[in-house]
C-alpha positions as YAML, in Angstrom:
chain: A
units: angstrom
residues:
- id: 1
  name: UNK
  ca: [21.98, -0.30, -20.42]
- id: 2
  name: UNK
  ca: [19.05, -1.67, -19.88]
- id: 3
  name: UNK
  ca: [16.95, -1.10, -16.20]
- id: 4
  name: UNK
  ca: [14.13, -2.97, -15.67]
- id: 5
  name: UNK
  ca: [10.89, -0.76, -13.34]
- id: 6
  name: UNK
  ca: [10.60, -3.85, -10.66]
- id: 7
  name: UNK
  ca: [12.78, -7.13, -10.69]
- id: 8
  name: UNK
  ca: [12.81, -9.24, -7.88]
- id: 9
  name: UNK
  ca: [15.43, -11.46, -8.45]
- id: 10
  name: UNK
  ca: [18.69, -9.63, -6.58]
- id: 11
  name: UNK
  ca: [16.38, -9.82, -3.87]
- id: 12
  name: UNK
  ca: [15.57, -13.71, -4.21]
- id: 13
  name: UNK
  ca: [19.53, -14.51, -4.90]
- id: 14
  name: UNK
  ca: [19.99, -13.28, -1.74]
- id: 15
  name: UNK
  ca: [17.14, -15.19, 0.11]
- id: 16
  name: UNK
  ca: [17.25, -18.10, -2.03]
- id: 17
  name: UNK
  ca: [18.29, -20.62, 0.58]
- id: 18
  name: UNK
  ca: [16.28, -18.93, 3.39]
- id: 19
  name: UNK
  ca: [13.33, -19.05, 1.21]
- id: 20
  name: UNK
  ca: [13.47, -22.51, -0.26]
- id: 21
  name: UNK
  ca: [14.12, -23.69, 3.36]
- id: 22
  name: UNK
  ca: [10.66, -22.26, 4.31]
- id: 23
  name: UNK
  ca: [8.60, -23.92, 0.97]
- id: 24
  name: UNK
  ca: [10.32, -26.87, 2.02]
- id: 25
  name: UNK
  ca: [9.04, -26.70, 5.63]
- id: 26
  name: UNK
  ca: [5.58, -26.58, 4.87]
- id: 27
  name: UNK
  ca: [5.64, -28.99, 1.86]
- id: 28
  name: UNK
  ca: [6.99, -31.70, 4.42]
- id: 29
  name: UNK
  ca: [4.54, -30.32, 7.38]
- id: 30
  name: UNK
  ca: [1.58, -31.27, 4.67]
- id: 31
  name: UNK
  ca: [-0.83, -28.27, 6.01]
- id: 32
  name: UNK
  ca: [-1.59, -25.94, 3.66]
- id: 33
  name: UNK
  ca: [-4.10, -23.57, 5.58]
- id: 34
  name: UNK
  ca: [-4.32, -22.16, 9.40]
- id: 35
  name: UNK
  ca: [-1.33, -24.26, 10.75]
- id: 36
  name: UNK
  ca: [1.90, -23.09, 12.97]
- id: 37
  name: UNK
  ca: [2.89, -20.65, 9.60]
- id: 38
  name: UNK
  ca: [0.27, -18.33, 9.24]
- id: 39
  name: UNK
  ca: [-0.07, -18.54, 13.43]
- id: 40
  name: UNK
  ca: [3.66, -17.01, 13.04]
- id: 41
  name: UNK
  ca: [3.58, -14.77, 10.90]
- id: 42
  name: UNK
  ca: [0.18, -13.15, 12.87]
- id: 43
  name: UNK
  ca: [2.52, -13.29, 15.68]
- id: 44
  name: UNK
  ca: [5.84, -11.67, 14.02]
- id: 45
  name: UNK
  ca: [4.23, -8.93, 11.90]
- id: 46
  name: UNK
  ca: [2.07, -7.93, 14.71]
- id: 47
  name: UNK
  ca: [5.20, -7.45, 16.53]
- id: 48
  name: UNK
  ca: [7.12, -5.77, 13.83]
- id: 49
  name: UNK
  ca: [4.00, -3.16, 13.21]
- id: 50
  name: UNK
  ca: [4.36, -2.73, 17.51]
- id: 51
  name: UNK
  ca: [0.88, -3.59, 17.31]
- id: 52
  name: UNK
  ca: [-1.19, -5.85, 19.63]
- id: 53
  name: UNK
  ca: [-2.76, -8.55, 16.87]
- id: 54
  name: UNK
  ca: [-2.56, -8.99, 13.03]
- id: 55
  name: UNK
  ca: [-4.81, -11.44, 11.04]
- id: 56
  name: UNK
  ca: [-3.54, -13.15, 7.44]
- id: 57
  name: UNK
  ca: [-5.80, -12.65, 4.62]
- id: 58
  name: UNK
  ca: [-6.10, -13.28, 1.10]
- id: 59
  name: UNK
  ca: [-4.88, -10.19, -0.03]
- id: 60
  name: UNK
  ca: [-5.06, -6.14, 0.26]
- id: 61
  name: UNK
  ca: [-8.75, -5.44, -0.62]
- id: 62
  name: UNK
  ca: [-9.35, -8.08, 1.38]
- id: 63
  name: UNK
  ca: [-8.09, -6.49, 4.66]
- id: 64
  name: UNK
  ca: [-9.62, -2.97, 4.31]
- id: 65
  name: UNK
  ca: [-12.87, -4.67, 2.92]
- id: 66
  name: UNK
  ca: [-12.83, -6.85, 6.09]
- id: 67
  name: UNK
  ca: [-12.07, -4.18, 8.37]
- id: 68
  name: UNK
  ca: [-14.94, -2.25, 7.26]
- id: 69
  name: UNK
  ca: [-17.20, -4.97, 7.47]
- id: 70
  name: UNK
  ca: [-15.84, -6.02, 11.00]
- id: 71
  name: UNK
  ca: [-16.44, -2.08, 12.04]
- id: 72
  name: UNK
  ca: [-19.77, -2.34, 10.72]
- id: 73
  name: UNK
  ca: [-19.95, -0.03, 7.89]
- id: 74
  name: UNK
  ca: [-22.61, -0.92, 5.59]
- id: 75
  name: UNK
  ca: [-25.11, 0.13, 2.65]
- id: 76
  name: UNK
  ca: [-26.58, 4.00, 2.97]
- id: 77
  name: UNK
  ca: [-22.61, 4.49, 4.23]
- id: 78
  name: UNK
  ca: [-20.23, 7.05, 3.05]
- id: 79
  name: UNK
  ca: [-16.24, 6.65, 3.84]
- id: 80
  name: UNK
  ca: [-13.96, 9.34, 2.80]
- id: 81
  name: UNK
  ca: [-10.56, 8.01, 0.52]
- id: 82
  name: UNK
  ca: [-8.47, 9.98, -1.04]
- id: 83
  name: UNK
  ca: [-8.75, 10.88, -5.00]
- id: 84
  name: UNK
  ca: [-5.71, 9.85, -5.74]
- id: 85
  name: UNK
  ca: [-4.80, 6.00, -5.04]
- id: 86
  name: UNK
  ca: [-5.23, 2.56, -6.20]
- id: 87
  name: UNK
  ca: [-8.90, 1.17, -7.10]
- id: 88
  name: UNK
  ca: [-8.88, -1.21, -4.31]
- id: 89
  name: UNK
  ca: [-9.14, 1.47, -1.73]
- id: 90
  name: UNK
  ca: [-12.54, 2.90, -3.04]
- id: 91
  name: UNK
  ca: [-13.38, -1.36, -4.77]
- id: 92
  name: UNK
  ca: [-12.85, -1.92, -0.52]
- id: 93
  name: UNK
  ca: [-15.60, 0.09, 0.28]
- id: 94
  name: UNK
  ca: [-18.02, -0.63, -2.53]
- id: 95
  name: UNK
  ca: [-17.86, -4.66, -1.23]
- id: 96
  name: UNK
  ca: [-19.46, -3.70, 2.03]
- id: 97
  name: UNK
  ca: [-22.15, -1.47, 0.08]
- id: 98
  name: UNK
  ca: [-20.65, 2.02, 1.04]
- id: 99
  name: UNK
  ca: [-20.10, 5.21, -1.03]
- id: 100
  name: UNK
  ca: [-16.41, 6.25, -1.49]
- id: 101
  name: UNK
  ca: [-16.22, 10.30, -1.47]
- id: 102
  name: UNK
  ca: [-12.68, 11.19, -2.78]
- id: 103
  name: UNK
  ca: [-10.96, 13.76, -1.11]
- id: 104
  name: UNK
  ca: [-7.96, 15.85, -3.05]
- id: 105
  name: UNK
  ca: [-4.29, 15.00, -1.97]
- id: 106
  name: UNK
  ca: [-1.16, 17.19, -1.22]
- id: 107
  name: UNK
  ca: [0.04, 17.29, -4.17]
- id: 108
  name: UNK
  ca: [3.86, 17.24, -2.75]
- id: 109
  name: UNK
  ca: [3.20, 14.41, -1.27]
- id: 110
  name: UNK
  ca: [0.38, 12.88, -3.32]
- id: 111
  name: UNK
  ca: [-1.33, 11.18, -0.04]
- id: 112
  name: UNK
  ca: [-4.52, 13.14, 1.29]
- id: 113
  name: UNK
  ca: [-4.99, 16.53, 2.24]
- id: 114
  name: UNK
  ca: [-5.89, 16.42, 6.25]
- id: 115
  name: UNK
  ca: [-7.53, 20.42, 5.52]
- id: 116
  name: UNK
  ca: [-9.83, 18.94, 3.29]
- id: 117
  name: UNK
  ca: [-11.57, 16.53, 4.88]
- id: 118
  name: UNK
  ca: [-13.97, 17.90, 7.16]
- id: 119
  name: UNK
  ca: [-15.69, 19.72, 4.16]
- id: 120
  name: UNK
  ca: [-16.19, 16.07, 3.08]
- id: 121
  name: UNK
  ca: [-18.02, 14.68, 5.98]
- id: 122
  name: UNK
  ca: [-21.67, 14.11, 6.19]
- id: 123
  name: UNK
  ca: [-24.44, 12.72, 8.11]
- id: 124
  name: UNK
  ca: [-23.50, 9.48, 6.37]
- id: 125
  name: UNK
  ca: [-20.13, 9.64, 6.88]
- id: 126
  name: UNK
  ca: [-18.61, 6.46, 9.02]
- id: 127
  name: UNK
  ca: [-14.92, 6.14, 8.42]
- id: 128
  name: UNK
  ca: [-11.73, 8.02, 7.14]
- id: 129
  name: UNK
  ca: [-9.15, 5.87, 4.75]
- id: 130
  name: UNK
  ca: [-5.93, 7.49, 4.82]
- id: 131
  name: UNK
  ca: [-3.78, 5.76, 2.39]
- id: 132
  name: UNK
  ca: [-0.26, 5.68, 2.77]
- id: 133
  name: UNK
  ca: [0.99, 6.30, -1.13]
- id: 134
  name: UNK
  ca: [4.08, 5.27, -2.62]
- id: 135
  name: UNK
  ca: [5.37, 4.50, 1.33]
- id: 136
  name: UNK
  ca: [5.43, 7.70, 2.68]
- id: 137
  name: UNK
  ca: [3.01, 8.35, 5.87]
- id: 138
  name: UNK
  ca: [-0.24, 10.26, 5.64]
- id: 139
  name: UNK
  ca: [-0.23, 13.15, 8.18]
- id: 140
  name: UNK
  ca: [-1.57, 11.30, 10.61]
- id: 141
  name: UNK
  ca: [-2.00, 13.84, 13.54]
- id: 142
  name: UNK
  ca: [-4.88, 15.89, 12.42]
- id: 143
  name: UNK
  ca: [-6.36, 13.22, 10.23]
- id: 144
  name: UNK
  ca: [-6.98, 11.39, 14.01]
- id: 145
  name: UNK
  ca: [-8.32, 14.95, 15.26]
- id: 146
  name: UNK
  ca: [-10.92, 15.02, 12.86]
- id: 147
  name: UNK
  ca: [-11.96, 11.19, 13.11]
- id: 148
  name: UNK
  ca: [-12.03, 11.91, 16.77]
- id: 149
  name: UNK
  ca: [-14.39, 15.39, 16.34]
- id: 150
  name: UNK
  ca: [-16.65, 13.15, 13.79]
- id: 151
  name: UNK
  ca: [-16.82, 10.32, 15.94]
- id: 152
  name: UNK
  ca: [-15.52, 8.14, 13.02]
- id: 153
  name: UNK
  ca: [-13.57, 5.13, 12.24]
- id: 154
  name: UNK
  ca: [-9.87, 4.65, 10.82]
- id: 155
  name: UNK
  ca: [-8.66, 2.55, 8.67]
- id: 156
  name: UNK
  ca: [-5.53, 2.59, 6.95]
- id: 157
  name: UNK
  ca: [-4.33, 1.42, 3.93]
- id: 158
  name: UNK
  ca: [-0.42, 0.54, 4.25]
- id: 159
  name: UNK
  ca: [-0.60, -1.86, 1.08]
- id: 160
  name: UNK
  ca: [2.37, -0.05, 0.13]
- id: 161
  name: UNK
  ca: [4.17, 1.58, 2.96]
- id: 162
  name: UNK
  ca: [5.26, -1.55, 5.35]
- id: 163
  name: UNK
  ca: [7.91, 0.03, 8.09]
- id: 164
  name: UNK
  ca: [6.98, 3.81, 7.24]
- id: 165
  name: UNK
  ca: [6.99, 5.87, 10.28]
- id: 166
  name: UNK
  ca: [5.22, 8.83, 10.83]
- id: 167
  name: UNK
  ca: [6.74, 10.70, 14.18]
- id: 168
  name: UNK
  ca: [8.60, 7.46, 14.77]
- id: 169
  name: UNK
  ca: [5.76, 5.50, 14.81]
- id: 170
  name: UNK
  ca: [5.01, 2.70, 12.64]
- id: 171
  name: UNK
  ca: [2.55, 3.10, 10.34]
- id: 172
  name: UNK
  ca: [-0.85, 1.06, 11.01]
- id: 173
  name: UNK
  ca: [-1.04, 1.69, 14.22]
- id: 174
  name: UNK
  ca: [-2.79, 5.09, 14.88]
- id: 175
  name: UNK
  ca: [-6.33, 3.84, 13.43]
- id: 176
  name: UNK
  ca: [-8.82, 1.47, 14.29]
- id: 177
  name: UNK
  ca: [-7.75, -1.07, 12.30]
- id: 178
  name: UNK
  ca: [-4.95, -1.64, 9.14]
- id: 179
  name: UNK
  ca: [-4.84, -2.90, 5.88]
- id: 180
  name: UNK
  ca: [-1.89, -4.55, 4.38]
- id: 181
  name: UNK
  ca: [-0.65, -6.25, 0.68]
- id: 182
  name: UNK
  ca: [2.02, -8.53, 0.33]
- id: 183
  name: UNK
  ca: [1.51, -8.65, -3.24]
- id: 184
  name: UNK
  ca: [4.73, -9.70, -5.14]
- id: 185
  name: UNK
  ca: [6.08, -6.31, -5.56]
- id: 186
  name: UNK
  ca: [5.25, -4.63, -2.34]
- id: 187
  name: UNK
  ca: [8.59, -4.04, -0.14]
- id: 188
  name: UNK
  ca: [7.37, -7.21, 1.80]
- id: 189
  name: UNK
  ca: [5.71, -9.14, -1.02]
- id: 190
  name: UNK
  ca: [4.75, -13.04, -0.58]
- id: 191
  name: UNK
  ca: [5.21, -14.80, -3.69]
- id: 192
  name: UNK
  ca: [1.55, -14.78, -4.87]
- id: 193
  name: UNK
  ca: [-1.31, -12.78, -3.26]
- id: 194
  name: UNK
  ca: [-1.54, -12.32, 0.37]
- id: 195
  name: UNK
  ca: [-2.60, -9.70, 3.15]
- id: 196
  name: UNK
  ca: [-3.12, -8.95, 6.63]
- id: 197
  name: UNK
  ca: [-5.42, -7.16, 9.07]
- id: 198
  name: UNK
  ca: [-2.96, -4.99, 11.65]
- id: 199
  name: UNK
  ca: [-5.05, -3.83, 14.97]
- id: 200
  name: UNK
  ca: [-4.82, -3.53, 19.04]
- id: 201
  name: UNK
  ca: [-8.79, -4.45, 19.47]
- id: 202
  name: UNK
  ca: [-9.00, -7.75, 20.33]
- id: 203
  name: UNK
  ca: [-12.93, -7.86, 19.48]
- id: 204
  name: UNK
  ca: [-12.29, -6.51, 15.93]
- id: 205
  name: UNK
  ca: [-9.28, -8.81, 15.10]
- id: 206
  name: UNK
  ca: [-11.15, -11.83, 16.14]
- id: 207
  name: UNK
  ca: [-14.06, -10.56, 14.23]
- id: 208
  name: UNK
  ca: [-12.24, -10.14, 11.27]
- id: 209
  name: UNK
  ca: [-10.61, -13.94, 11.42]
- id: 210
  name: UNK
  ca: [-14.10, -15.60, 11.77]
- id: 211
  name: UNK
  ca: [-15.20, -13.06, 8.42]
- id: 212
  name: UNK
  ca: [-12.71, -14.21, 6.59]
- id: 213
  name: UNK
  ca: [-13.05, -18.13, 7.50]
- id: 214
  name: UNK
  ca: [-16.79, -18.07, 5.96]
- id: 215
  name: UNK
  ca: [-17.95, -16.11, 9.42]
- id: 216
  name: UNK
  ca: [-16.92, -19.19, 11.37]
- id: 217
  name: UNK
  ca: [-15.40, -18.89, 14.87]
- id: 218
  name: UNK
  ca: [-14.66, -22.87, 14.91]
- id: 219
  name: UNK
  ca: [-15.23, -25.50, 12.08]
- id: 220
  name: UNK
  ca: [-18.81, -25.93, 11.41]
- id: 221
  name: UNK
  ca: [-19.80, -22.86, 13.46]
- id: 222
  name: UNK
  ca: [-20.82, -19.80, 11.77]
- id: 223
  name: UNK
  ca: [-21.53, -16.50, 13.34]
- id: 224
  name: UNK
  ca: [-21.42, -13.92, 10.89]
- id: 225
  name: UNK
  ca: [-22.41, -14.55, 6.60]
- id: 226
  name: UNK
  ca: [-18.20, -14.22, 5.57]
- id: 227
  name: UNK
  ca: [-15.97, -14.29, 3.05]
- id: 228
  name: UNK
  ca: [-13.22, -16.76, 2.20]
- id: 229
  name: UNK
  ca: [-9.86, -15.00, 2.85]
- id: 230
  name: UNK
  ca: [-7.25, -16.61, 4.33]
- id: 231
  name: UNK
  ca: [-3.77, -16.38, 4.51]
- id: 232
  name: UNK
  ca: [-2.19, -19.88, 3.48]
- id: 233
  name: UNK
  ca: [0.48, -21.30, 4.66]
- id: 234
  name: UNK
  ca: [3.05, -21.53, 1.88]
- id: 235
  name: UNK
  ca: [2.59, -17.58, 2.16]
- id: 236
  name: UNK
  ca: [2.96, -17.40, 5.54]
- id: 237
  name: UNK
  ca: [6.19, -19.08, 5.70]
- id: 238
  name: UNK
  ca: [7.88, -16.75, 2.69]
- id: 239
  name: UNK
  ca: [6.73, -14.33, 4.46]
- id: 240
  name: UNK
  ca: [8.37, -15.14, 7.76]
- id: 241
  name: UNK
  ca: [11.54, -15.84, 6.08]
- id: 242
  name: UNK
  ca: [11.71, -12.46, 4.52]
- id: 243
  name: UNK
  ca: [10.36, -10.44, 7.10]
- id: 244
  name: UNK
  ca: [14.10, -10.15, 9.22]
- id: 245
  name: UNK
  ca: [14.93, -8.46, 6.39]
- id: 246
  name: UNK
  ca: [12.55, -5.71, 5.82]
- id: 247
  name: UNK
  ca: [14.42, -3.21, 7.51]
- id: 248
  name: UNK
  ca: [17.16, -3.57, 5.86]
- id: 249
  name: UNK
  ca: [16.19, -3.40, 2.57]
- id: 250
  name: UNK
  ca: [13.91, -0.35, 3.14]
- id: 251
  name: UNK
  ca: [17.26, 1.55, 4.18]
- id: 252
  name: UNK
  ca: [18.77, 0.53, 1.11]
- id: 253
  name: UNK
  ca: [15.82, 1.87, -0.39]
- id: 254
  name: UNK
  ca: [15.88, 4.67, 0.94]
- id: 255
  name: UNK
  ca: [19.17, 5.10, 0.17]
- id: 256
  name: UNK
  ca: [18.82, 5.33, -3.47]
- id: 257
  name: UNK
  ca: [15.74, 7.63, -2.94]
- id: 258
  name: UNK
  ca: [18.17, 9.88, -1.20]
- id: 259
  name: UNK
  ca: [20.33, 10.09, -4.60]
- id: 260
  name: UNK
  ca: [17.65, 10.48, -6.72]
- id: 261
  name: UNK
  ca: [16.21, 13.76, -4.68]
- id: 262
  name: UNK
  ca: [19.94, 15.02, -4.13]
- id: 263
  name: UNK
  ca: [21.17, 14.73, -7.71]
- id: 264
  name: UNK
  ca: [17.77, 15.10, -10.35]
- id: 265
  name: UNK
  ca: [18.30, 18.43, -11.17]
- id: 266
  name: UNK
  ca: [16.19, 18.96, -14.25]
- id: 267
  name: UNK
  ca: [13.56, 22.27, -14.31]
- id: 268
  name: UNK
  ca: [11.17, 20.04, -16.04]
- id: 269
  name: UNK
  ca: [10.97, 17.54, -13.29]
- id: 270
  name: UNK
  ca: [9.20, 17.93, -9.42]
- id: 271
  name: UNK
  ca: [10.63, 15.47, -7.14]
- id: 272
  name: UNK
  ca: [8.45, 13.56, -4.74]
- id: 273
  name: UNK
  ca: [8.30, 15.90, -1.04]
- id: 274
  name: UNK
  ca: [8.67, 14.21, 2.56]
- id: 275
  name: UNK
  ca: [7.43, 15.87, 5.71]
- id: 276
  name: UNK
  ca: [9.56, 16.39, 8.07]
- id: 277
  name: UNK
  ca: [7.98, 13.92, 10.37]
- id: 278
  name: UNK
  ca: [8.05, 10.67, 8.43]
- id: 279
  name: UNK
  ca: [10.46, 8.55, 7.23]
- id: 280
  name: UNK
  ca: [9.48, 6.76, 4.07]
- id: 281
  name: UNK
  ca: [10.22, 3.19, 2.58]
- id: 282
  name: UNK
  ca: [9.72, 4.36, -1.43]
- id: 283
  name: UNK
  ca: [7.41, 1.63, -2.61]
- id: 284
  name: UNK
  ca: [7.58, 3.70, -5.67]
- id: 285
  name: UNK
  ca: [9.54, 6.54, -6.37]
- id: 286
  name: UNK
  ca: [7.12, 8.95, -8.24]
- id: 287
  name: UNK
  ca: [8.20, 11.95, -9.92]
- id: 288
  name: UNK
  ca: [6.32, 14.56, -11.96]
- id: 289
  name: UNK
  ca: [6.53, 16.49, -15.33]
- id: 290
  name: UNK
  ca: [4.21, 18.34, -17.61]
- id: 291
  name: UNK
  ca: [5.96, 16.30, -20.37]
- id: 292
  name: UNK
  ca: [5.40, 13.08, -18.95]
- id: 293
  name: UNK
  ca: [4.85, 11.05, -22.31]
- id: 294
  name: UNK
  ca: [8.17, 12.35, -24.09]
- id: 295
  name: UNK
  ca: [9.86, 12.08, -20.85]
- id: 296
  name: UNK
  ca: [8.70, 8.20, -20.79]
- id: 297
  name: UNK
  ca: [9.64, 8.08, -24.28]
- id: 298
  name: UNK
  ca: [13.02, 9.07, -23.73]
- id: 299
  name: UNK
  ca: [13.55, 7.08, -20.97]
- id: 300
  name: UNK
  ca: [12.30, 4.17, -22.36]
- id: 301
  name: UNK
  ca: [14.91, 4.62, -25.69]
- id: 302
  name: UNK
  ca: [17.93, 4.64, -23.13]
- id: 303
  name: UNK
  ca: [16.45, 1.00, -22.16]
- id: 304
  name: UNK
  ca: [14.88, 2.87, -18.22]
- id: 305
  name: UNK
  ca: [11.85, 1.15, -17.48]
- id: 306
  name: UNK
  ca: [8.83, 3.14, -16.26]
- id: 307
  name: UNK
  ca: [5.07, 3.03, -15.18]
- id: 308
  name: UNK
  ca: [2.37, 5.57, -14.38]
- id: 309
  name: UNK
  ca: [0.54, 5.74, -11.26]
- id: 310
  name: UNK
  ca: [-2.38, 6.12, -11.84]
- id: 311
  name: UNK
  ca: [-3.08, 6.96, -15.86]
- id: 312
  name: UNK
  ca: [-6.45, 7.70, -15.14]
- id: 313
  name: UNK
  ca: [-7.93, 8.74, -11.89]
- id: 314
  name: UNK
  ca: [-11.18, 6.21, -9.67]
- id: 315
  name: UNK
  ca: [-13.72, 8.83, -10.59]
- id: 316
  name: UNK
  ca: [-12.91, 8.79, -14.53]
- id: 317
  name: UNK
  ca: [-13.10, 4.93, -14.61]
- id: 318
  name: UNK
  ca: [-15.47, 3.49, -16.01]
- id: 319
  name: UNK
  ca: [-16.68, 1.31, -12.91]
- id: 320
  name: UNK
  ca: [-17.33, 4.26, -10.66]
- id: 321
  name: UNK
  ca: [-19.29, 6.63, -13.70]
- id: 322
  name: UNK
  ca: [-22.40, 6.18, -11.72]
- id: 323
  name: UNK
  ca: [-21.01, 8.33, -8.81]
- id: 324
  name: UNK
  ca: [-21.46, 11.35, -11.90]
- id: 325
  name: UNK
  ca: [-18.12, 13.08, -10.86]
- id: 326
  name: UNK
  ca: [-17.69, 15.05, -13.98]
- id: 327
  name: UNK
  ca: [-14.28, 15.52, -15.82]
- id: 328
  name: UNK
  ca: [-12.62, 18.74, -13.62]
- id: 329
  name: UNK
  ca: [-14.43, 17.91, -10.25]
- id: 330
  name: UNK
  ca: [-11.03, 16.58, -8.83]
- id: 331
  name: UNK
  ca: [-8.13, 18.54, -10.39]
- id: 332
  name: UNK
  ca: [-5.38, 17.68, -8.36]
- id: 333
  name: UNK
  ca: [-5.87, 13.84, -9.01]
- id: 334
  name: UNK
  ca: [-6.32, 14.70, -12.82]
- id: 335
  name: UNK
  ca: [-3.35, 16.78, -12.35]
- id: 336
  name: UNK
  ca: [-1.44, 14.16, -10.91]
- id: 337
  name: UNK
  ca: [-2.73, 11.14, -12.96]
- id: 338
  name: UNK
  ca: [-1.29, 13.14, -16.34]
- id: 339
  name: UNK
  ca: [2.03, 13.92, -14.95]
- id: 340
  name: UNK
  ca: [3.33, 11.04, -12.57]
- id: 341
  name: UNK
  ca: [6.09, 8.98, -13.54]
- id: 342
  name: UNK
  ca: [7.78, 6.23, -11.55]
- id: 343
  name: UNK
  ca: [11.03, 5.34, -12.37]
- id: 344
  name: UNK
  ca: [12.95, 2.31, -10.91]
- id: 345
  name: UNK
  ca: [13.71, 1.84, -6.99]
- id: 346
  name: UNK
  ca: [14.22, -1.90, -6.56]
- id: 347
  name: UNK
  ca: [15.96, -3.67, -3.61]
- id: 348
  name: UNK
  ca: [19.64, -4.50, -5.59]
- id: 349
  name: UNK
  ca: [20.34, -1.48, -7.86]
- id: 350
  name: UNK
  ca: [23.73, -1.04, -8.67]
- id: 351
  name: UNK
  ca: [25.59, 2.55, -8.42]
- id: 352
  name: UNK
  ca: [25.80, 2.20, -12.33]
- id: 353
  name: UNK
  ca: [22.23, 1.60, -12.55]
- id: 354
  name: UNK
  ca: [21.05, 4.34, -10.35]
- id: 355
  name: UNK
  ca: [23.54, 7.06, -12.22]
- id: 356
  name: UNK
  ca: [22.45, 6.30, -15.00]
- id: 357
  name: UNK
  ca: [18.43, 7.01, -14.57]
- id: 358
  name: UNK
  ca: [19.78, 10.31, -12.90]
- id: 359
  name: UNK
  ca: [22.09, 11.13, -15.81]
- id: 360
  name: UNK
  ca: [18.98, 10.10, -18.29]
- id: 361
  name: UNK
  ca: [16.38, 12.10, -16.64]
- id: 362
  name: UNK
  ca: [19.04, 15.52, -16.20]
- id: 363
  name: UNK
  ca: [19.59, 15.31, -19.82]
- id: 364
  name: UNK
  ca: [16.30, 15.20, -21.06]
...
């Protein structure tokens, strides 16, 4: 059998109609950027989040580079992001001039370690970016406490967590300001890059809309020196047309997350932990083993697709050697970063499909 990692298409058989309807509409409406579409969407996903506005951008970095900028952090800054996570979160703070200091994760859940924060915080410290890994929630309650003691600003990165909940709360909603991606594969993913800006400060949301229209407030106008980041409208409208369905398909997603953690039983193998106070959406369903490589290798034989996240941690990359974090200095990312494995969770897996990736992994 073969299983790809990520397809798209049961997901896009289903839509089809619902989404050619909406390229359709703005092919005949002949406005391709900040029409009725994008106005929509701001309006829907805002609503969706249970948040007051939400602003369309180009894409994830995009929205937590905008959000910083918009909050004012700037060069001589420091903002705290976890170790473990995708470049863009620490790339977001570099574009506004800041220092990223990585900060160790849980590694049950692999999002960041709330108790280790504080020990992170300086003088130059201006904002906290909890990121929201894989889909499951950061634990949100004392990461606000501390932002709160420290006088410091919150942005989170939901890029892949759209509909978690943490304490029944949607995710996005308990900073300052959000950042999401719709990026093709995310569990709301627009058919090309795209993003959005999630926040209840009017100020801030309207700051971040004239930042990413070149720092114009009206055509011609410009207030601040801005970016070009816009969500279009072709975007917009795939976006609308999938968004009724979110929900659903997170539940079925979750539903196949559930079989994996009930029925992996394999010594070698440490299943992905939730708290007990969020619900996840499994972006990615990430699972860990001190034999990674041969347990790729054997998965890949039985025709399982697979992908690592993240091979090799921010601090090791090349790009960021001149913050001189030695080999060692963050263990638990290094830990994590040579034992992670994600194995297929895709909207449309059959029973067959899922038994089998259990039966492969049990046996190896």
């Amino acid at each position: 059998m073969k299983i790809p990692f990520v397809t798209f298409l049961p997901m896009e058989r289903e839509l089809d109609s619902e989404i050619r309807s909406a390229f359709d509409r703005v092919f005949t409406q002949s406005w391709y950027i900040d029409g009725v579409e994008d106005k929509a969407f701001d309006k829907a996903f805002a609503e969706y989040c249970h948040a007051d506005y939400c602003v369309g951008v180009g894409n994830g970095l995009d929205a937590l580079m905008l959000s910083l900028k918009a909050l004012g952090v700037k060069e001589g800054d420091e903002v705290i992001v976890p170790s473990n996570t995708y470049i863009a979160t620490a790339l977001a703070v570099t574009y506004v001039g800041a220092t990223p200091v990585f900060v160790e994760p849980d590694i049950r859940t692999f999002n960041i370690d709330p108790k280790r924060i504080e020990a992170a915080i300086t003088e130059k410290t201006k904002a906290i970016i909890p990121v929201h890994l894989y889909g499951q929630a950061c634990d949100m309650d004392p990461i606000m406490a501390v932002a709160r003691k420290h006088h410091l600003w919150v942005v989170e990165d939901c890029a892949q967590a759209h509909g978690a909940t943490y304490k029944g709360q949607k995710v996005g909603t308990f900073g300052d300001a959000a950042g999401f991606s719709f990026y093709p594969g995310k569990n709301l993913g627009a058919l090309g890059d795209a993003g959005a800006v999630v926040t209840n400060n009017k100020d801030l949301a309207d700051m971040v809309r004239a930042l990413g229209n070149y720092g114009s407030d009206y055509k011609y106008h410009h207030i601040y020196k801005g970016n070009n980041s816009r969500l279009d409208e072709l975007q917009a409208a795939l976006l609308l047309a999938k968004l009724p369905h979110l929900d659903r398909m997170n539940a079925e997603r979750r539903r196949v997350a559930g079989i994996f953690t009930s029925e992996i039983k394999n010594d070698k193998v440490i299943l992905p932990v939730v708290l007990p106070d969020c619900v996840p959406v499994w972006h990615i369903y990430g699972i860990r083993c001190k034999e990674r490589d041969a347990l790729e290798k054997h998965l890949n034989a039985k025709g399982i697709g697979t992908n690592k996240h993240y091979p090799t941690p921010m601090h090791l990359q090349e790009c960021y050697r001149d913050l001189n974090i030695p080999e060692g200095a963050l263990p638990i990312a290094e830990e994590i970063s040579r034992t992670e494995l994600s194995i297929p969770l895709f909207y449309g897996m059959t029973d067959e499909e899922i038994r089998y990736i259990v039966d492969a992994i049990n046996e190896f």
